[in-house]
């Protein structure tokens, strides 16, 4: 609330179901929406992350560093690569951990032995300060008020952003620990692809997509299965975006969340890849289909996502799509029916699915199976 009062756009990510007095603060859970997207993908780009539970900078120091050509540390083997990925993928320039030492001690030692260690530490600090013995610089530091601190305090007072302390009469105040903070950190879901990384934070993972490729035309009966590799990713990143007024390019999970999920739109999403020849054959008929149907149904729009590259892989992972070309439908921002694997257009089953989506009818799996059998004949 303090950051919001000072003019920042703020997202609060928590598992507790907290409600803020400041309605401009957007409250998110680690996994957001029907697709359970990670919060960092939902927010997109942000310049600062304030972490109240863990110090990722301390975790990053563990392990062997892996650097790029500019000698910048990308991640540490055996450590945490979250900070580097926050900067690379989300343009996050500042990471601040407010985790108290007491909270870390309880996290490391557990709630059975940790509180006793915290109490002994607090007694030691109070004793040193009370006896006016100079504490080691490595353990304590003086807090110097930043520039314009007075105007900052004035703004917070005017906005009624206040923090009440239970220890107002003590000469020495030591930050302690909270049981609810301990349980939130312990119960926060972990990403299955990360080394114990909290869900919602970016992780380094290897997502392989199997794609049906053809040699000459989409009519071939024996498509070649090809697996995405590093060279494919380089090609995809250098490929220019297709400029099509009838089809929206979805380049990331953030785009998907913004244009489809949170806006609760009806959408047909063409999952393709820049190196997939079948997908390229489908582009023109798909654009023609989008142009014709959009004229009849203004509340339905068509989009295309490239599953190659890091951001493309994240889209495929979010939608649980592991092969292209695939068509995914959405009704009012929610998944409608099953993903459709289609290698040629026009397609009876895609026409049927789009017509049902536009008319508001329910998904009929049995009819779809019949259409799939007809197309295979």
Short mmCIF file of C-alpha atoms in Angstrom, two decimals:
data_model
loop_
_atom_site.label_atom_id
_atom_site.label_comp_id
_atom_site.label_asym_id
_atom_site.label_seq_id
_atom_site.Cartn_x
_atom_site.Cartn_y
_atom_site.Cartn_z
CA UNK A 1 0.00 0.00 0.00
CA UNK A 2 2.93 2.31 0.70
CA UNK A 3 4.43 1.74 -2.74
CA UNK A 4 1.04 2.31 -4.34
CA UNK A 5 0.59 5.55 -2.38
CA UNK A 6 3.93 6.73 -3.78
CA UNK A 7 2.72 6.20 -7.34
CA UNK A 8 3.87 2.70 -8.19
CA UNK A 9 1.77 0.07 -9.96
CA UNK A 10 1.76 -2.78 -7.43
CA UNK A 11 0.96 -6.49 -7.58
CA UNK A 12 0.79 -8.45 -4.32
CA UNK A 13 1.41 -12.19 -4.75
CA UNK A 14 0.38 -14.33 -1.80
CA UNK A 15 -1.27 -17.62 -0.82
CA UNK A 16 -3.11 -16.09 2.14
CA UNK A 17 -6.07 -14.46 0.41
CA UNK A 18 -5.08 -11.00 1.68
CA UNK A 19 -7.30 -8.03 0.85
CA UNK A 20 -5.74 -4.59 0.53
CA UNK A 21 -7.43 -1.37 1.59
CA UNK A 22 -5.92 0.21 -1.52
CA UNK A 23 -8.03 -1.14 -4.38
CA UNK A 24 -5.37 -0.22 -6.94
CA UNK A 25 -3.12 -2.97 -5.53
CA UNK A 26 -3.76 -6.10 -7.60
CA UNK A 27 -3.69 -9.29 -5.53
CA UNK A 28 -2.55 -12.49 -7.31
CA UNK A 29 -1.94 -16.09 -6.28
CA UNK A 30 1.23 -17.95 -7.38
CA UNK A 31 -0.83 -19.85 -9.98
CA UNK A 32 -3.36 -17.54 -11.61
CA UNK A 33 -6.52 -18.28 -13.57
CA UNK A 34 -7.95 -21.44 -15.11
CA UNK A 35 -4.64 -22.32 -16.76
CA UNK A 36 -2.76 -21.70 -13.48
CA UNK A 37 -0.27 -19.37 -15.14
CA UNK A 38 2.71 -18.31 -13.07
CA UNK A 39 2.30 -14.81 -11.62
CA UNK A 40 5.43 -13.48 -13.35
CA UNK A 41 4.01 -14.43 -16.74
CA UNK A 42 0.68 -12.81 -15.90
CA UNK A 43 2.31 -9.52 -14.88
CA UNK A 44 4.71 -9.56 -17.83
CA UNK A 45 7.39 -6.89 -17.42
CA UNK A 46 8.11 -5.24 -14.06
CA UNK A 47 11.10 -3.27 -12.81
CA UNK A 48 11.26 -4.37 -9.16
CA UNK A 49 10.45 -7.45 -7.11
CA UNK A 50 10.28 -7.19 -3.31
CA UNK A 51 10.58 -10.65 -1.76
CA UNK A 52 9.40 -10.96 1.85
CA UNK A 53 9.98 -14.70 2.24
CA UNK A 54 13.34 -15.78 0.79
CA UNK A 55 16.58 -14.14 -0.31
CA UNK A 56 17.19 -15.42 -3.85
CA UNK A 57 20.43 -13.43 -4.03
CA UNK A 58 21.81 -15.56 -1.19
CA UNK A 59 20.65 -18.75 -2.91
CA UNK A 60 22.27 -17.68 -6.16
CA UNK A 61 25.66 -17.53 -4.47
CA UNK A 62 25.56 -21.30 -4.07
CA UNK A 63 26.81 -23.52 -6.85
CA UNK A 64 29.00 -23.04 -9.92
CA UNK A 65 28.27 -19.94 -12.04
CA UNK A 66 27.39 -20.27 -15.74
CA UNK A 67 28.23 -17.15 -17.76
CA UNK A 68 27.40 -15.88 -21.25
CA UNK A 69 29.76 -14.35 -23.82
CA UNK A 70 29.75 -11.05 -21.94
CA UNK A 71 30.81 -12.78 -18.72
CA UNK A 72 27.41 -12.09 -17.14
CA UNK A 73 26.22 -14.81 -14.78
CA UNK A 74 23.19 -16.55 -16.25
CA UNK A 75 22.58 -18.99 -13.40
CA UNK A 76 24.44 -21.16 -10.91
CA UNK A 77 24.52 -24.93 -11.15
CA UNK A 78 23.29 -26.10 -7.77
CA UNK A 79 22.14 -22.57 -6.92
CA UNK A 80 19.29 -20.27 -7.96
CA UNK A 81 19.05 -18.69 -11.41
CA UNK A 82 15.91 -16.74 -10.60
CA UNK A 83 17.52 -13.29 -10.49
CA UNK A 84 19.11 -13.60 -13.93
CA UNK A 85 15.89 -14.95 -15.45
CA UNK A 86 13.85 -12.14 -13.89
CA UNK A 87 16.10 -9.66 -15.66
CA UNK A 88 16.21 -11.51 -18.98
CA UNK A 89 12.54 -12.40 -19.33
CA UNK A 90 10.75 -9.69 -17.34
CA UNK A 91 13.13 -6.69 -17.48
CA UNK A 92 13.29 -6.76 -13.66
CA UNK A 93 16.26 -4.56 -12.71
CA UNK A 94 15.91 -4.61 -8.92
CA UNK A 95 15.41 -7.53 -6.55
CA UNK A 96 15.01 -6.69 -2.85
CA UNK A 97 14.66 -9.26 -0.09
CA UNK A 98 13.15 -8.10 3.19
CA UNK A 99 13.47 -11.52 4.84
CA UNK A 100 14.59 -10.97 8.45
CA UNK A 101 17.52 -13.00 9.73
CA UNK A 102 15.20 -14.41 12.38
CA UNK A 103 12.83 -15.70 9.66
CA UNK A 104 15.73 -17.36 7.85
CA UNK A 105 16.91 -19.01 11.07
CA UNK A 106 13.47 -20.50 11.69
CA UNK A 107 13.25 -21.58 8.05
CA UNK A 108 16.61 -23.36 8.27
CA UNK A 109 16.20 -24.90 11.74
CA UNK A 110 12.43 -25.44 11.70
CA UNK A 111 9.74 -24.29 14.14
CA UNK A 112 10.95 -26.72 16.80
CA UNK A 113 14.53 -25.46 17.23
CA UNK A 114 14.51 -22.19 15.30
CA UNK A 115 12.60 -19.97 17.78
CA UNK A 116 15.12 -20.75 20.55
CA UNK A 117 18.02 -19.70 18.33
CA UNK A 118 16.18 -16.50 17.41
CA UNK A 119 15.59 -15.63 21.07
CA UNK A 120 19.27 -16.16 21.93
CA UNK A 121 20.28 -13.95 19.01
CA UNK A 122 17.90 -11.19 20.10
CA UNK A 123 19.29 -11.30 23.66
CA UNK A 124 22.83 -11.05 22.29
CA UNK A 125 21.97 -8.01 20.15
CA UNK A 126 20.18 -6.21 22.97
CA UNK A 127 23.07 -6.94 25.34
CA UNK A 128 25.66 -5.56 22.93
CA UNK A 129 23.70 -2.42 22.16
CA UNK A 130 22.77 -1.78 25.79
CA UNK A 131 26.39 -2.13 26.90
CA UNK A 132 27.40 0.27 24.09
CA UNK A 133 29.86 -2.24 22.72
CA UNK A 134 30.52 -1.60 19.03
CA UNK A 135 28.91 -4.42 17.03
CA UNK A 136 30.80 -6.02 14.12
CA UNK A 137 30.12 -4.28 10.83
CA UNK A 138 29.29 -7.62 9.23
CA UNK A 139 26.31 -8.12 11.57
CA UNK A 140 24.75 -4.68 11.78
CA UNK A 141 24.53 -1.55 9.69
CA UNK A 142 23.33 1.97 10.24
CA UNK A 143 20.22 3.01 8.32
CA UNK A 144 20.74 6.38 6.64
CA UNK A 145 17.52 8.13 5.61
CA UNK A 146 17.38 8.43 1.80
CA UNK A 147 16.99 11.68 -0.10
CA UNK A 148 13.54 13.30 0.20
CA UNK A 149 12.71 10.99 3.08
CA UNK A 150 10.58 13.69 4.72
CA UNK A 151 8.29 14.11 1.71
CA UNK A 152 7.96 10.32 1.48
CA UNK A 153 6.84 10.09 5.10
CA UNK A 154 4.45 12.99 4.60
CA UNK A 155 2.81 11.23 1.63
CA UNK A 156 2.42 7.99 3.60
CA UNK A 157 0.88 9.86 6.54
CA UNK A 158 -1.54 11.68 4.25
CA UNK A 159 -2.54 8.36 2.65
CA UNK A 160 -2.93 6.81 6.13
CA UNK A 161 -0.35 4.11 5.42
CA UNK A 162 0.78 3.31 8.96
CA UNK A 163 2.49 0.38 10.64
CA UNK A 164 1.84 -0.18 14.31
CA UNK A 165 4.55 -1.74 16.44
CA UNK A 166 3.99 -3.76 19.61
CA UNK A 167 7.42 -2.79 20.90
CA UNK A 168 7.13 0.97 20.79
CA UNK A 169 8.53 1.44 24.29
CA UNK A 170 11.69 -0.60 23.81
CA UNK A 171 15.06 1.06 23.33
CA UNK A 172 16.19 -1.72 20.99
CA UNK A 173 13.98 -3.14 18.27
CA UNK A 174 14.98 -6.41 16.57
CA UNK A 175 13.05 -7.83 13.65
CA UNK A 176 11.59 -11.18 14.63
CA UNK A 177 9.78 -13.93 12.80
CA UNK A 178 6.13 -14.78 12.10
CA UNK A 179 4.58 -18.25 12.04
CA UNK A 180 2.28 -17.33 9.15
CA UNK A 181 5.32 -16.21 7.11
CA UNK A 182 6.98 -19.55 7.86
CA UNK A 183 3.96 -21.53 6.71
CA UNK A 184 3.47 -19.45 3.58
CA UNK A 185 7.08 -20.03 2.54
CA UNK A 186 6.88 -23.75 3.37
CA UNK A 187 3.53 -24.31 1.63
CA UNK A 188 4.20 -22.16 -1.45
CA UNK A 189 3.89 -24.50 -4.47
CA UNK A 190 7.14 -25.43 -6.21
CA UNK A 191 7.71 -25.54 -9.96
CA UNK A 192 8.06 -29.12 -11.16
CA UNK A 193 10.75 -28.06 -13.66
CA UNK A 194 12.83 -26.01 -11.24
CA UNK A 195 15.30 -26.90 -8.53
CA UNK A 196 12.90 -26.19 -5.67
CA UNK A 197 11.97 -22.82 -7.20
CA UNK A 198 8.75 -21.24 -5.97
CA UNK A 199 5.98 -21.51 -8.55
CA UNK A 200 5.45 -18.34 -10.54
CA UNK A 201 9.12 -17.37 -10.61
CA UNK A 202 10.96 -18.06 -13.89
CA UNK A 203 12.88 -21.31 -14.15
CA UNK A 204 15.27 -22.86 -16.65
CA UNK A 205 13.63 -25.85 -18.25
CA UNK A 206 13.89 -27.93 -21.41
CA UNK A 207 10.55 -28.20 -23.18
CA UNK A 208 10.61 -30.36 -26.31
CA UNK A 209 7.93 -30.06 -28.93
CA UNK A 210 7.23 -32.86 -31.41
CA UNK A 211 6.12 -31.37 -34.72
CA UNK A 212 4.79 -33.06 -37.82
CA UNK A 213 6.90 -31.99 -40.79
CA UNK A 214 6.35 -32.73 -44.49
CA UNK A 215 8.69 -32.86 -47.46
CA UNK A 216 6.58 -31.46 -50.29
CA UNK A 217 2.89 -30.90 -49.50
CA UNK A 218 0.50 -31.39 -46.56
CA UNK A 219 -1.14 -34.34 -48.29
CA UNK A 220 1.70 -36.73 -47.48
CA UNK A 221 0.62 -39.84 -45.56
CA UNK A 222 3.89 -40.38 -43.69
CA UNK A 223 4.88 -37.14 -41.96
CA UNK A 224 8.34 -36.87 -40.49
CA UNK A 225 8.51 -36.23 -36.74
CA UNK A 226 11.08 -33.58 -35.84
CA UNK A 227 12.17 -32.41 -32.41
CA UNK A 228 12.90 -28.77 -31.63
CA UNK A 229 16.56 -28.09 -30.96
CA UNK A 230 18.77 -25.08 -30.30
CA UNK A 231 19.12 -24.24 -34.01
CA UNK A 232 15.34 -24.11 -34.38
CA UNK A 233 15.12 -21.64 -31.53
CA UNK A 234 17.71 -19.33 -33.14
CA UNK A 235 15.74 -19.37 -36.40
CA UNK A 236 12.50 -18.60 -34.63
CA UNK A 237 13.94 -15.64 -32.79
CA UNK A 238 15.22 -14.10 -36.01
CA UNK A 239 11.95 -14.65 -37.91
CA UNK A 240 9.94 -11.50 -38.48
CA UNK A 241 6.41 -11.30 -37.16
CA UNK A 242 3.61 -11.88 -39.64
CA UNK A 243 1.62 -8.66 -40.09
CA UNK A 244 -1.97 -9.77 -40.59
CA UNK A 245 -4.98 -7.55 -39.76
CA UNK A 246 -7.24 -10.60 -39.45
CA UNK A 247 -5.04 -12.68 -37.14
CA UNK A 248 -3.52 -11.48 -33.86
CA UNK A 249 0.05 -12.59 -33.08
CA UNK A 250 0.36 -14.02 -29.55
CA UNK A 251 4.05 -13.89 -28.68
CA UNK A 252 4.02 -14.81 -24.98
CA UNK A 253 1.93 -16.13 -22.10
CA UNK A 254 1.43 -12.50 -21.07
CA UNK A 255 -0.13 -11.78 -24.48
CA UNK A 256 -2.38 -14.81 -24.11
CA UNK A 257 -3.47 -13.70 -20.65
CA UNK A 258 -4.08 -10.09 -21.73
CA UNK A 259 -5.87 -10.62 -25.03
CA UNK A 260 -7.78 -13.85 -24.35
CA UNK A 261 -8.00 -14.99 -20.73
CA UNK A 262 -8.56 -11.87 -18.64
CA UNK A 263 -10.48 -10.11 -21.42
CA UNK A 264 -12.81 -13.16 -21.55
CA UNK A 265 -12.87 -13.31 -25.36
CA UNK A 266 -14.00 -15.98 -27.79
CA UNK A 267 -10.91 -17.00 -29.70
CA UNK A 268 -9.47 -19.54 -32.12
CA UNK A 269 -5.71 -19.93 -31.52
CA UNK A 270 -3.50 -21.49 -34.19
CA UNK A 271 -0.45 -23.09 -32.50
CA UNK A 272 2.35 -23.19 -35.06
CA UNK A 273 6.14 -23.05 -35.33
CA UNK A 274 8.35 -21.04 -37.67
CA UNK A 275 10.19 -24.18 -38.81
CA UNK A 276 7.02 -26.25 -39.39
CA UNK A 277 6.32 -26.52 -43.13
CA UNK A 278 2.78 -27.80 -42.57
CA UNK A 279 2.07 -24.72 -40.45
CA UNK A 280 3.27 -22.47 -43.27
CA UNK A 281 0.88 -24.15 -45.72
CA UNK A 282 -1.98 -23.49 -43.29
CA UNK A 283 -1.31 -19.76 -42.85
CA UNK A 284 -3.09 -18.52 -45.98
CA UNK A 285 -6.27 -20.62 -45.62
CA UNK A 286 -6.35 -19.81 -41.89
CA UNK A 287 -6.17 -16.07 -42.64
CA UNK A 288 -8.94 -16.42 -45.21
CA UNK A 289 -11.04 -18.37 -42.71
CA UNK A 290 -10.46 -15.70 -40.05
CA UNK A 291 -11.43 -12.89 -42.43
CA UNK A 292 -14.67 -14.58 -43.55
CA UNK A 293 -15.89 -15.76 -40.14
CA UNK A 294 -15.01 -12.49 -38.35
CA UNK A 295 -17.44 -10.67 -40.64
CA UNK A 296 -20.31 -12.84 -39.41
CA UNK A 297 -19.25 -13.10 -35.76
CA UNK A 298 -17.73 -9.87 -34.46
CA UNK A 299 -17.30 -11.30 -30.93
CA UNK A 300 -14.96 -14.02 -32.24
CA UNK A 301 -11.34 -13.31 -33.13
CA UNK A 302 -8.49 -15.39 -34.50
CA UNK A 303 -4.91 -15.56 -33.23
CA UNK A 304 -1.67 -17.36 -33.94
CA UNK A 305 1.15 -18.39 -31.59
CA UNK A 306 4.67 -19.48 -32.52
CA UNK A 307 5.70 -22.29 -30.16
CA UNK A 308 9.39 -22.10 -31.09
CA UNK A 309 11.74 -20.11 -28.85
CA UNK A 310 11.64 -19.68 -25.09
CA UNK A 311 8.42 -17.65 -24.92
CA UNK A 312 6.74 -19.90 -27.44
CA UNK A 313 7.61 -22.97 -25.39
CA UNK A 314 6.02 -21.33 -22.37
CA UNK A 315 2.76 -20.85 -24.32
CA UNK A 316 2.75 -24.52 -25.30
CA UNK A 317 3.48 -25.54 -21.72
CA UNK A 318 0.66 -23.36 -20.37
CA UNK A 319 -1.85 -24.84 -22.84
CA UNK A 320 -0.45 -28.39 -22.56
CA UNK A 321 0.20 -28.52 -26.31
CA UNK A 322 3.21 -30.61 -27.37
CA UNK A 323 2.73 -30.86 -31.15
CA UNK A 324 2.01 -28.51 -34.02
CA UNK A 325 -0.06 -27.61 -35.93
CA UNK A 326 -2.76 -27.53 -33.24
CA UNK A 327 -5.85 -25.34 -32.83
CA UNK A 328 -7.05 -24.34 -29.35
CA UNK A 329 -10.43 -22.69 -28.79
CA UNK A 330 -11.57 -20.36 -26.01
CA UNK A 331 -15.07 -19.31 -24.97
CA UNK A 332 -15.18 -16.18 -22.79
CA UNK A 333 -11.53 -16.65 -21.89
CA UNK A 334 -11.85 -20.31 -20.87
CA UNK A 335 -10.74 -23.39 -22.76
CA UNK A 336 -13.49 -24.71 -25.00
CA UNK A 337 -13.39 -28.36 -25.97
CA UNK A 338 -10.19 -30.22 -26.78
CA UNK A 339 -7.15 -29.11 -28.78
CA UNK A 340 -7.53 -30.05 -32.46
CA UNK A 341 -4.60 -31.49 -34.41
CA UNK A 342 -5.23 -30.47 -38.03
CA UNK A 343 -2.84 -30.75 -40.99
CA UNK A 344 -4.98 -29.24 -43.76
CA UNK A 345 -7.61 -26.55 -44.27
CA UNK A 346 -10.49 -26.36 -44.82
CA UNK A 347 -11.26 -28.92 -42.13
CA UNK A 348 -14.71 -30.26 -41.29
CA UNK A 349 -13.89 -30.72 -37.61
CA UNK A 350 -12.42 -27.22 -37.23
CA UNK A 351 -15.41 -25.70 -39.07
CA UNK A 352 -17.71 -27.65 -36.75
CA UNK A 353 -15.83 -26.56 -33.62
CA UNK A 354 -15.76 -22.88 -34.64
CA UNK A 355 -19.46 -22.93 -35.53
CA UNK A 356 -20.32 -24.42 -32.12
CA UNK A 357 -18.07 -21.89 -30.38
CA UNK A 358 -19.64 -18.93 -32.17
CA UNK A 359 -23.22 -20.12 -31.68
CA UNK A 360 -22.82 -20.80 -27.96
CA UNK A 361 -23.52 -24.52 -28.20
CA UNK A 362 -21.88 -27.13 -25.97
CA UNK A 363 -18.96 -29.27 -27.08
CA UNK A 364 -19.99 -32.67 -28.51
CA UNK A 365 -17.14 -35.17 -28.40
CA UNK A 366 -19.07 -37.93 -30.19
CA UNK A 367 -19.86 -35.80 -33.25
CA UNK A 368 -16.25 -34.68 -33.36
CA UNK A 369 -15.03 -38.29 -33.41
CA UNK A 370 -17.28 -38.98 -36.40
CA UNK A 371 -15.85 -36.00 -38.27
CA UNK A 372 -12.31 -37.11 -37.46
CA UNK A 373 -13.08 -40.57 -38.87
CA UNK A 374 -14.42 -38.98 -42.06
CA UNK A 375 -11.31 -36.87 -42.52
CA UNK A 376 -9.04 -39.89 -42.04
CA UNK A 377 -10.94 -41.72 -44.79
#
